PDB file of C-alpha atoms in Angstrom:
ATOM      1  CA  UNK Q   1     -26.167 -52.807 -21.392  1.00 46.00           C
ATOM      2  CA  UNK Q   2     -23.805 -54.656 -19.092  1.00 45.00           C
ATOM      3  CA  UNK Q   3     -20.821 -52.904 -20.681  1.00 46.00           C
ATOM      4  CA  UNK Q   4     -22.475 -49.522 -20.222  1.00 42.00           C
ATOM      5  CA  UNK Q   5     -23.150 -50.300 -16.555  1.00 42.00           C
ATOM      6  CA  UNK Q   6     -19.563 -51.353 -16.015  1.00 41.00           C
ATOM      7  CA  UNK Q   7     -18.390 -48.171 -17.719  1.00 38.00           C
ATOM      8  CA  UNK Q   8     -20.613 -46.009 -15.538  1.00 38.00           C
ATOM      9  CA  UNK Q   9     -19.381 -47.750 -12.401  1.00 43.00           C
ATOM     10  CA  UNK Q  10     -15.793 -47.237 -13.524  1.00 44.00           C
ATOM     11  CA  UNK Q  11     -16.383 -43.524 -14.096  1.00 37.00           C
ATOM     12  CA  UNK Q  12     -17.989 -43.163 -10.674  1.00 40.00           C
ATOM     13  CA  UNK Q  13     -15.094 -44.980  -9.006  1.00 44.00           C
ATOM     14  CA  UNK Q  14     -12.527 -42.901 -10.892  1.00 38.00           C
ATOM     15  CA  UNK Q  15     -14.316 -39.684  -9.921  1.00 41.00           C
ATOM     16  CA  UNK Q  16     -14.402 -40.827  -6.296  1.00 42.00           C
ATOM     17  CA  UNK Q  17     -10.692 -41.648  -6.379  1.00 42.00           C
ATOM     18  CA  UNK Q  18      -9.797 -38.296  -7.937  1.00 39.00           C
ATOM     19  CA  UNK Q  19     -11.961 -36.440  -5.461  1.00 44.00           C
ATOM     20  CA  UNK Q  20     -10.362 -38.344  -2.635  1.00 44.00           C
ATOM     21  CA  UNK Q  21      -6.906 -37.504  -3.925  1.00 40.00           C
ATOM     22  CA  UNK Q  22      -7.830 -33.825  -4.215  1.00 37.00           C
ATOM     23  CA  UNK Q  23      -9.199 -33.718  -0.693  1.00 38.00           C
ATOM     24  CA  UNK Q  24      -6.156 -35.559   0.594  1.00 34.00           C
ATOM     25  CA  UNK Q  25      -3.847 -33.099  -1.164  1.00 37.00           C
ATOM     26  CA  UNK Q  26      -5.759 -30.249   0.449  1.00 54.00           C
ATOM     27  CA  UNK Q  27      -5.490 -31.871   3.848  1.00 64.00           C
ATOM     28  CA  UNK Q  28      -1.761 -32.394   3.418  1.00 82.00           C
ATOM     29  CA  UNK Q  29      -1.179 -28.836   2.224  1.00 88.00           C
ATOM     30  CA  UNK Q  30       1.005 -26.778   4.554  1.00 95.00           C
ATOM     31  CA  UNK Q  31      -0.234 -23.396   5.738  1.00 97.00           C
ATOM     32  CA  UNK Q  32       2.468 -21.776   3.606  1.00 97.00           C
ATOM     33  CA  UNK Q  33       1.006 -23.469   0.526  1.00 97.00           C
ATOM     34  CA  UNK Q  34      -2.554 -22.780   1.696  1.00 97.00           C
ATOM     35  CA  UNK Q  35      -1.835 -19.056   1.966  1.00 98.00           C
ATOM     36  CA  UNK Q  36      -0.419 -18.941  -1.567  1.00 98.00           C
ATOM     37  CA  UNK Q  37      -3.385 -20.943  -2.898  1.00 97.00           C
ATOM     38  CA  UNK Q  38      -5.846 -18.631  -1.128  1.00 98.00           C
ATOM     39  CA  UNK Q  39      -4.011 -15.569  -2.396  1.00 98.00           C
ATOM     40  CA  UNK Q  40      -4.340 -16.929  -5.932  1.00 98.00           C
ATOM     41  CA  UNK Q  41      -8.085 -17.380  -5.358  1.00 98.00           C
ATOM     42  CA  UNK Q  42      -8.336 -13.856  -3.962  1.00 98.00           C
ATOM     43  CA  UNK Q  43      -6.572 -12.300  -6.938  1.00 98.00           C
ATOM     44  CA  UNK Q  44      -8.781 -14.202  -9.369  1.00 98.00           C
ATOM     45  CA  UNK Q  45     -11.906 -13.193  -7.449  1.00 98.00           C
ATOM     46  CA  UNK Q  46     -10.821  -9.546  -7.487  1.00 98.00           C
ATOM     47  CA  UNK Q  47      -9.979  -9.560 -11.176  1.00 98.00           C
ATOM     48  CA  UNK Q  48     -13.213 -11.364 -12.009  1.00 97.00           C
ATOM     49  CA  UNK Q  49     -15.040  -8.417 -10.458  1.00 97.00           C
ATOM     50  CA  UNK Q  50     -12.958  -5.870 -12.384  1.00 96.00           C
ATOM     51  CA  UNK Q  51     -13.904  -7.665 -15.620  1.00 95.00           C
ATOM     52  CA  UNK Q  52     -17.580  -8.006 -14.759  1.00 95.00           C
ATOM     53  CA  UNK Q  53     -20.291  -6.090 -16.582  1.00 94.00           C
ATOM     54  CA  UNK Q  54     -21.028  -4.065 -13.458  1.00 95.00           C
ATOM     55  CA  UNK Q  55     -17.472  -3.134 -12.454  1.00 94.00           C
ATOM     56  CA  UNK Q  56     -15.323  -3.162 -15.586  1.00 93.00           C
ATOM     57  CA  UNK Q  57     -13.127  -0.182 -16.518  1.00 90.00           C
ATOM     58  CA  UNK Q  58     -15.610   1.229 -19.014  1.00 91.00           C
ATOM     59  CA  UNK Q  59     -18.384   1.131 -16.423  1.00 90.00           C
ATOM     60  CA  UNK Q  60     -16.209   2.744 -13.764  1.00 92.00           C
ATOM     61  CA  UNK Q  61     -15.236   5.662 -16.026  1.00 91.00           C
ATOM     62  CA  UNK Q  62     -18.756   7.066 -15.691  1.00 91.00           C
ATOM     63  CA  UNK Q  63     -19.321   5.945 -12.097  1.00 93.00           C
ATOM     64  CA  UNK Q  64     -20.130   8.371  -9.298  1.00 95.00           C
ATOM     65  CA  UNK Q  65     -17.818   8.691  -6.315  1.00 96.00           C
ATOM     66  CA  UNK Q  66     -20.147   6.489  -4.258  1.00 96.00           C
ATOM     67  CA  UNK Q  67     -20.234   3.824  -6.977  1.00 96.00           C
ATOM     68  CA  UNK Q  68     -16.465   3.917  -7.387  1.00 96.00           C
ATOM     69  CA  UNK Q  69     -15.921   3.512  -3.651  1.00 97.00           C
ATOM     70  CA  UNK Q  70     -18.438   0.660  -3.500  1.00 97.00           C
ATOM     71  CA  UNK Q  71     -16.590  -1.156  -6.285  1.00 97.00           C
ATOM     72  CA  UNK Q  72     -13.159  -0.635  -4.716  1.00 97.00           C
ATOM     73  CA  UNK Q  73     -14.481  -1.858  -1.367  1.00 98.00           C
ATOM     74  CA  UNK Q  74     -15.751  -5.040  -3.027  1.00 98.00           C
ATOM     75  CA  UNK Q  75     -12.403  -5.561  -4.762  1.00 98.00           C
ATOM     76  CA  UNK Q  76     -10.535  -5.448  -1.458  1.00 98.00           C
ATOM     77  CA  UNK Q  77     -13.078  -7.550   0.423  1.00 98.00           C
ATOM     78  CA  UNK Q  78     -12.958 -10.259  -2.238  1.00 98.00           C
ATOM     79  CA  UNK Q  79      -9.279 -10.810  -1.425  1.00 98.00           C
ATOM     80  CA  UNK Q  80      -9.700 -10.514   2.323  1.00 98.00           C
ATOM     81  CA  UNK Q  81     -12.485 -13.120   2.226  1.00 98.00           C
ATOM     82  CA  UNK Q  82     -10.360 -15.542   0.207  1.00 98.00           C
ATOM     83  CA  UNK Q  83      -7.267 -15.187   2.391  1.00 98.00           C
ATOM     84  CA  UNK Q  84      -9.017 -15.113   5.752  1.00 97.00           C
ATOM     85  CA  UNK Q  85      -7.380 -14.316   9.075  1.00 97.00           C
ATOM     86  CA  UNK Q  86      -3.585 -14.657   9.160  1.00 96.00           C
ATOM     87  CA  UNK Q  87      -3.877 -15.779  12.775  1.00 96.00           C
ATOM     88  CA  UNK Q  88      -5.310 -19.046  11.440  1.00 96.00           C
ATOM     89  CA  UNK Q  89      -2.104 -19.819   9.532  1.00 97.00           C
ATOM     90  CA  UNK Q  90       0.884 -21.549  11.100  1.00 97.00           C
ATOM     91  CA  UNK Q  91       3.636 -20.503   8.736  1.00 97.00           C
ATOM     92  CA  UNK Q  92       6.793 -22.594   8.472  1.00 97.00           C
ATOM     93  CA  UNK Q  93       8.725 -20.327   6.115  1.00 98.00           C
ATOM     94  CA  UNK Q  94       9.602 -17.015   7.802  1.00 97.00           C
ATOM     95  CA  UNK Q  95       9.838 -15.140   4.506  1.00 98.00           C
ATOM     96  CA  UNK Q  96       6.378 -16.285   3.386  1.00 98.00           C
ATOM     97  CA  UNK Q  97       5.011 -15.161   6.740  1.00 98.00           C
ATOM     98  CA  UNK Q  98       6.600 -11.731   6.327  1.00 98.00           C
ATOM     99  CA  UNK Q  99       5.282 -11.423   2.775  1.00 98.00           C
ATOM    100  CA  UNK Q 100       1.821 -12.510   3.950  1.00 98.00           C
ATOM    101  CA  UNK Q 101       1.851  -9.829   6.653  1.00 98.00           C
ATOM    102  CA  UNK Q 102       3.024  -7.204   4.176  1.00 98.00           C
ATOM    103  CA  UNK Q 103       0.337  -8.237   1.705  1.00 98.00           C
ATOM    104  CA  UNK Q 104      -2.366  -7.958   4.352  1.00 98.00           C
ATOM    105  CA  UNK Q 105      -0.963  -4.543   5.284  1.00 98.00           C
ATOM    106  CA  UNK Q 106      -1.403  -3.555   1.652  1.00 98.00           C
ATOM    107  CA  UNK Q 107      -5.026  -4.734   1.651  1.00 98.00           C
ATOM    108  CA  UNK Q 108      -5.769  -2.904   4.902  1.00 98.00           C
ATOM    109  CA  UNK Q 109      -4.236   0.298   3.489  1.00 98.00           C
ATOM    110  CA  UNK Q 110      -6.453  -0.042   0.433  1.00 98.00           C
ATOM    111  CA  UNK Q 111      -9.466  -0.702   2.645  1.00 98.00           C
ATOM    112  CA  UNK Q 112      -8.671   2.516   4.515  1.00 98.00           C
ATOM    113  CA  UNK Q 113      -8.107   4.355   1.246  1.00 98.00           C
ATOM    114  CA  UNK Q 114     -11.499   3.526  -0.258  1.00 98.00           C
ATOM    115  CA  UNK Q 115     -12.938   6.673   1.343  1.00 98.00           C
ATOM    116  CA  UNK Q 116     -10.530   8.871  -0.647  1.00 97.00           C
ATOM    117  CA  UNK Q 117     -11.180   7.294  -4.038  1.00 95.00           C
ATOM    118  CA  UNK Q 118     -12.844   9.691  -6.450  1.00 94.00           C
ATOM    119  CA  UNK Q 119     -12.099  12.688  -4.208  1.00 96.00           C
ATOM    120  CA  UNK Q 120      -9.494  15.450  -4.292  1.00 95.00           C
ATOM    121  CA  UNK Q 121      -7.681  14.026  -1.241  1.00 94.00           C
ATOM    122  CA  UNK Q 122      -4.734  13.067  -3.435  1.00 90.00           C
ATOM    123  CA  UNK Q 123      -2.149  12.888  -0.655  1.00 86.00           C
ATOM    124  CA  UNK Q 124      -4.439  10.616   1.380  1.00 91.00           C
ATOM    125  CA  UNK Q 125      -4.954   8.436  -1.694  1.00 93.00           C
ATOM    126  CA  UNK Q 126      -1.200   8.197  -2.179  1.00 90.00           C
ATOM    127  CA  UNK Q 127      -0.598   7.223   1.444  1.00 91.00           C
ATOM    128  CA  UNK Q 128      -3.361   4.595   1.566  1.00 96.00           C
ATOM    129  CA  UNK Q 129      -4.826   3.192  -1.634  1.00 97.00           C
ATOM    130  CA  UNK Q 130      -1.762   3.689  -3.842  1.00 95.00           C
ATOM    131  CA  UNK Q 131       0.702   2.596  -1.168  1.00 96.00           C
ATOM    132  CA  UNK Q 132      -1.372  -0.506  -0.464  1.00 98.00           C
ATOM    133  CA  UNK Q 133      -1.313  -1.337  -4.166  1.00 98.00           C
ATOM    134  CA  UNK Q 134       2.481  -1.082  -4.249  1.00 98.00           C
ATOM    135  CA  UNK Q 135       2.864  -3.304  -1.170  1.00 98.00           C
ATOM    136  CA  UNK Q 136       0.721  -5.893  -2.932  1.00 98.00           C
ATOM    137  CA  UNK Q 137       2.761  -5.681  -6.159  1.00 98.00           C
ATOM    138  CA  UNK Q 138       6.029  -6.287  -4.287  1.00 98.00           C
ATOM    139  CA  UNK Q 139       4.596  -9.328  -2.524  1.00 98.00           C
ATOM    140  CA  UNK Q 140       3.038 -10.768  -5.677  1.00 98.00           C
ATOM    141  CA  UNK Q 141       6.379 -10.465  -7.478  1.00 98.00           C
ATOM    142  CA  UNK Q 142       8.342 -12.057  -4.609  1.00 98.00           C
ATOM    143  CA  UNK Q 143       5.871 -14.912  -4.153  1.00 98.00           C
ATOM    144  CA  UNK Q 144       5.843 -15.550  -7.889  1.00 98.00           C
ATOM    145  CA  UNK Q 145       9.635 -15.590  -8.268  1.00 98.00           C
ATOM    146  CA  UNK Q 146      10.437 -17.600  -5.150  1.00 97.00           C
ATOM    147  CA  UNK Q 147       7.358 -19.682  -4.368  1.00 97.00           C
ATOM    148  CA  UNK Q 148       5.546 -20.195  -7.658  1.00 96.00           C
ATOM    149  CA  UNK Q 149       2.526 -17.945  -7.111  1.00 97.00           C
ATOM    150  CA  UNK Q 150       0.453 -17.982 -10.292  1.00 96.00           C
ATOM    151  CA  UNK Q 151      -3.126 -17.522 -11.478  1.00 96.00           C
ATOM    152  CA  UNK Q 152      -5.525 -18.937 -14.032  1.00 96.00           C
ATOM    153  CA  UNK Q 153      -4.416 -18.329 -17.642  1.00 96.00           C
ATOM    154  CA  UNK Q 154      -7.445 -16.053 -18.066  1.00 96.00           C
ATOM    155  CA  UNK Q 155      -5.700 -13.510 -15.815  1.00 97.00           C
ATOM    156  CA  UNK Q 156      -2.171 -14.057 -17.148  1.00 96.00           C
ATOM    157  CA  UNK Q 157      -1.893 -10.592 -18.714  1.00 96.00           C
ATOM    158  CA  UNK Q 158      -3.081  -8.617 -15.683  1.00 96.00           C
ATOM    159  CA  UNK Q 159      -0.806 -10.786 -13.502  1.00 97.00           C
ATOM    160  CA  UNK Q 160       2.205 -10.008 -15.692  1.00 97.00           C
ATOM    161  CA  UNK Q 161       1.276  -6.316 -15.799  1.00 97.00           C
ATOM    162  CA  UNK Q 162       1.337  -6.253 -11.989  1.00 96.00           C
ATOM    163  CA  UNK Q 163       4.755  -7.872 -11.792  1.00 97.00           C
ATOM    164  CA  UNK Q 164       6.076  -5.418 -14.409  1.00 98.00           C
ATOM    165  CA  UNK Q 165       5.427  -2.568 -11.944  1.00 97.00           C
ATOM    166  CA  UNK Q 166       7.641  -3.984  -9.196  1.00 98.00           C
ATOM    167  CA  UNK Q 167      10.482  -1.468  -9.724  1.00 97.00           C
ATOM    168  CA  UNK Q 168       8.066   1.460  -9.400  1.00 96.00           C
ATOM    169  CA  UNK Q 169       6.435  -0.228  -6.410  1.00 97.00           C
ATOM    170  CA  UNK Q 170       9.713  -0.692  -4.541  1.00 97.00           C
ATOM    171  CA  UNK Q 171      10.589   2.980  -4.984  1.00 96.00           C
ATOM    172  CA  UNK Q 172       7.159   4.177  -3.875  1.00 95.00           C
ATOM    173  CA  UNK Q 173       7.183   1.999  -0.748  1.00 96.00           C
ATOM    174  CA  UNK Q 174      10.768   2.921   0.202  1.00 96.00           C
ATOM    175  CA  UNK Q 175      10.088   6.658  -0.150  1.00 95.00           C
ATOM    176  CA  UNK Q 176       6.785   6.507   1.757  1.00 93.00           C
ATOM    177  CA  UNK Q 177       8.348   4.537   4.620  1.00 94.00           C
ATOM    178  CA  UNK Q 178      11.148   7.118   4.722  1.00 96.00           C
ATOM    179  CA  UNK Q 179       8.588   9.928   4.836  1.00 94.00           C
ATOM    180  CA  UNK Q 180       6.609   8.260   7.621  1.00 92.00           C
ATOM    181  CA  UNK Q 181       9.758   7.882   9.707  1.00 95.00           C
ATOM    182  CA  UNK Q 182      10.834  11.446   8.952  1.00 96.00           C
ATOM    183  CA  UNK Q 183       7.476  12.834  10.104  1.00 94.00           C
ATOM    184  CA  UNK Q 184       8.011  11.157  13.483  1.00 93.00           C
ATOM    185  CA  UNK Q 185      11.696  11.977  13.976  1.00 95.00           C
ATOM    186  CA  UNK Q 186      12.498  15.319  12.320  1.00 96.00           C
ATOM    187  CA  UNK Q 187      13.532  18.024  14.771  1.00 95.00           C
ATOM    188  CA  UNK Q 188      13.929  21.733  14.040  1.00 97.00           C
ATOM    189  CA  UNK Q 189      16.436  23.829  15.967  1.00 96.00           C
ATOM    190  CA  UNK Q 190      16.545  27.580  16.404  1.00 95.00           C
ATOM    191  CA  UNK Q 191      18.820  29.168  13.790  1.00 95.00           C
ATOM    192  CA  UNK Q 192      20.164  32.368  15.361  1.00 93.00           C
ATOM    193  CA  UNK Q 193      21.923  33.554  12.208  1.00 93.00           C
ATOM    194  CA  UNK Q 194      18.761  33.494  10.104  1.00 93.00           C
ATOM    195  CA  UNK Q 195      16.497  34.913  12.822  1.00 93.00           C
ATOM    196  CA  UNK Q 196      15.855  38.608  13.316  1.00 88.00           C
ATOM    197  CA  UNK Q 197      13.524  40.943  15.233  1.00 82.00           C
ATOM    198  CA  UNK Q 198      10.571  40.165  12.935  1.00 83.00           C
ATOM    199  CA  UNK Q 199      10.681  36.400  12.623  1.00 87.00           C
ATOM    200  CA  UNK Q 200      12.406  33.358  14.062  1.00 93.00           C
ATOM    201  CA  UNK Q 201      14.021  30.743  11.842  1.00 96.00           C
ATOM    202  CA  UNK Q 202      14.198  27.027  12.627  1.00 97.00           C
ATOM    203  CA  UNK Q 203      16.255  24.569  10.588  1.00 97.00           C
ATOM    204  CA  UNK Q 204      16.649  20.820  10.289  1.00 98.00           C
ATOM    205  CA  UNK Q 205      18.995  18.623   8.247  1.00 97.00           C
ATOM    206  CA  UNK Q 206      17.267  15.911   6.220  1.00 97.00           C
ATOM    207  CA  UNK Q 207      19.253  12.885   5.088  1.00 97.00           C
ATOM    208  CA  UNK Q 208      17.764  10.889   2.211  1.00 97.00           C
ATOM    209  CA  UNK Q 209      18.526   7.380   3.440  1.00 96.00           C
ATOM    210  CA  UNK Q 210      16.695   5.686   0.545  1.00 96.00           C
ATOM    211  CA  UNK Q 211      18.253   4.384  -2.664  1.00 96.00           C
ATOM    212  CA  UNK Q 212      16.011   6.656  -4.714  1.00 95.00           C
ATOM    213  CA  UNK Q 213      15.871  10.302  -5.707  1.00 95.00           C
ATOM    214  CA  UNK Q 214      12.956  12.130  -4.116  1.00 95.00           C
ATOM    215  CA  UNK Q 215      11.529  14.549  -6.664  1.00 93.00           C
ATOM    216  CA  UNK Q 216       9.758  16.771  -4.148  1.00 94.00           C
ATOM    217  CA  UNK Q 217       9.289  16.880  -0.415  1.00 96.00           C
ATOM    218  CA  UNK Q 218       6.618  18.933   1.344  1.00 96.00           C
ATOM    219  CA  UNK Q 219       6.951  19.601   5.058  1.00 97.00           C
ATOM    220  CA  UNK Q 220       3.869  21.064   6.738  1.00 96.00           C
ATOM    221  CA  UNK Q 221       4.361  22.476  10.232  1.00 97.00           C
ATOM    222  CA  UNK Q 222       1.706  23.465  12.753  1.00 96.00           C
ATOM    223  CA  UNK Q 223       2.806  25.512  15.780  1.00 95.00           C
ATOM    224  CA  UNK Q 224       0.608  24.698  18.788  1.00 95.00           C
ATOM    225  CA  UNK Q 225       0.215  26.408  22.149  1.00 93.00           C
ATOM    226  CA  UNK Q 226       0.059  24.615  25.504  1.00 92.00           C
ATOM    227  CA  UNK Q 227      -3.655  23.894  24.986  1.00 93.00           C
ATOM    228  CA  UNK Q 228      -3.051  22.191  21.660  1.00 94.00           C
ATOM    229  CA  UNK Q 229      -4.450  25.095  19.640  1.00 94.00           C
ATOM    230  CA  UNK Q 230      -2.760  25.784  16.300  1.00 95.00           C
ATOM    231  CA  UNK Q 231      -1.469  29.355  16.460  1.00 92.00           C
ATOM    232  CA  UNK Q 232       0.527  29.381  13.240  1.00 93.00           C
ATOM    233  CA  UNK Q 233       1.093  27.253  10.143  1.00 95.00           C
ATOM    234  CA  UNK Q 234       3.903  27.165   7.632  1.00 96.00           C
ATOM    235  CA  UNK Q 235       5.545  24.802   5.153  1.00 97.00           C
ATOM    236  CA  UNK Q 236       8.805  24.118   3.377  1.00 97.00           C
ATOM    237  CA  UNK Q 237       9.225  22.637  -0.107  1.00 97.00           C
ATOM    238  CA  UNK Q 238      12.346  20.789  -1.194  1.00 97.00           C
ATOM    239  CA  UNK Q 239      13.112  19.174  -4.541  1.00 95.00           C
ATOM    240  CA  UNK Q 240      15.472  16.785  -6.329  1.00 95.00           C
ATOM    241  CA  UNK Q 241      16.912  15.155  -3.222  1.00 96.00           C
ATOM    242  CA  UNK Q 242      19.509  12.632  -4.340  1.00 96.00           C
ATOM    243  CA  UNK Q 243      19.836   9.261  -2.575  1.00 96.00           C
ATOM    244  CA  UNK Q 244      22.244   9.501   0.364  1.00 95.00           C
ATOM    245  CA  UNK Q 245      22.382  13.320   0.204  1.00 97.00           C
ATOM    246  CA  UNK Q 246      21.616  15.814   2.955  1.00 97.00           C
ATOM    247  CA  UNK Q 247      19.565  18.966   2.583  1.00 97.00           C
ATOM    248  CA  UNK Q 248      18.624  21.782   4.959  1.00 97.00           C
ATOM    249  CA  UNK Q 249      15.018  22.673   5.618  1.00 97.00           C
ATOM    250  CA  UNK Q 250      14.142  26.110   6.993  1.00 97.00           C
ATOM    251  CA  UNK Q 251      10.849  27.311   8.459  1.00 96.00           C
ATOM    252  CA  UNK Q 252       9.902  30.676   9.950  1.00 94.00           C
ATOM    253  CA  UNK Q 253       7.729  31.618  12.910  1.00 94.00           C
ATOM    254  CA  UNK Q 254       6.328  35.142  13.338  1.00 87.00           C
ATOM    255  CA  UNK Q 255       6.293  35.477  17.109  1.00 76.00           C
ATOM    256  CA  UNK Q 256       5.415  39.198  17.199  1.00 69.00           C
ATOM    257  CA  UNK Q 257       2.058  38.360  15.568  1.00 65.00           C
ATOM    258  CA  UNK Q 258       1.149  35.041  17.165  1.00 66.00           C
ATOM    259  CA  UNK Q 259       2.967  35.049  20.483  1.00 74.00           C
ATOM    260  CA  UNK Q 260       4.790  31.964  21.759  1.00 83.00           C
ATOM    261  CA  UNK Q 261       4.168  28.318  20.974  1.00 91.00           C
ATOM    262  CA  UNK Q 262       4.579  25.087  22.918  1.00 92.00           C
ATOM    263  CA  UNK Q 263       5.382  22.495  20.250  1.00 94.00           C
ATOM    264  CA  UNK Q 264       5.414  21.691  16.544  1.00 96.00           C
ATOM    265  CA  UNK Q 265       3.282  19.135  14.731  1.00 96.00           C
ATOM    266  CA  UNK Q 266       5.054  18.037  11.536  1.00 96.00           C
ATOM    267  CA  UNK Q 267       3.706  16.130   8.540  1.00 94.00           C
ATOM    268  CA  UNK Q 268       5.852  15.182   5.567  1.00 95.00           C
ATOM    269  CA  UNK Q 269       4.730  14.068   2.130  1.00 92.00           C
ATOM    270  CA  UNK Q 270       6.740  13.206  -0.969  1.00 91.00           C
ATOM    271  CA  UNK Q 271       6.219  12.849  -4.695  1.00 79.00           C
ATOM    272  CA  UNK Q 272       8.287  10.696  -7.014  1.00 70.00           C
ATOM    273  CA  UNK Q 273       8.116   9.968 -10.744  1.00 66.00           C
TER     274      UNK Q 273
END
């Protein structure tokens, strides 16, 4: 009996010591390490949901749009809850801070994109949910390679599958960032040679500054009057734009039908394999 009591006391003391060491390690953890640890928890929480009886792939195949959006919202929130507010972290490593900010940007894009899941708003999905996914993949790969980000062995396969998409992710992010910048900076000038008495032609030179070929580029142009009313709409479609190459875009405005306009509102979208 005495030996059993001594053994029990020893176990209790050992448990206390181990618990103390764990707590101490947590207290001594830098915010850089804490972010990575919380990200690991967030990924595992998200993937636990995707494997659950209620939200697994088989279940989601027959889900309604509302059910799909509810599930995707929970997936994103599970990570946001685990990571918390970045303002509470005092990062020491500048690169980890940048990756943390990019990862949170990816989560916020996915949070915004939930509303387009299960709908026909494919361009909106691409610019929010899909883009957010690719931002996350790039960060996961970088944090794994440089800072040892990992997850429980139960999620090893899905973790490796994510990292395997990093090349695709880098292309998608680079092209979308190029498109966003192009939408804000592209300027069309009057092309006298292509204009005639029936319509007026405007042209712009587009320089693909990415390292990737852009399979197709859609440029949608709204012509607005001084009151902000859209008086005419047109679009231009370009394809197979090589990296570093320049291509001319031409749009036409039928002034004899619509009258004059005050400004153009331009939106650009791209598709890549």
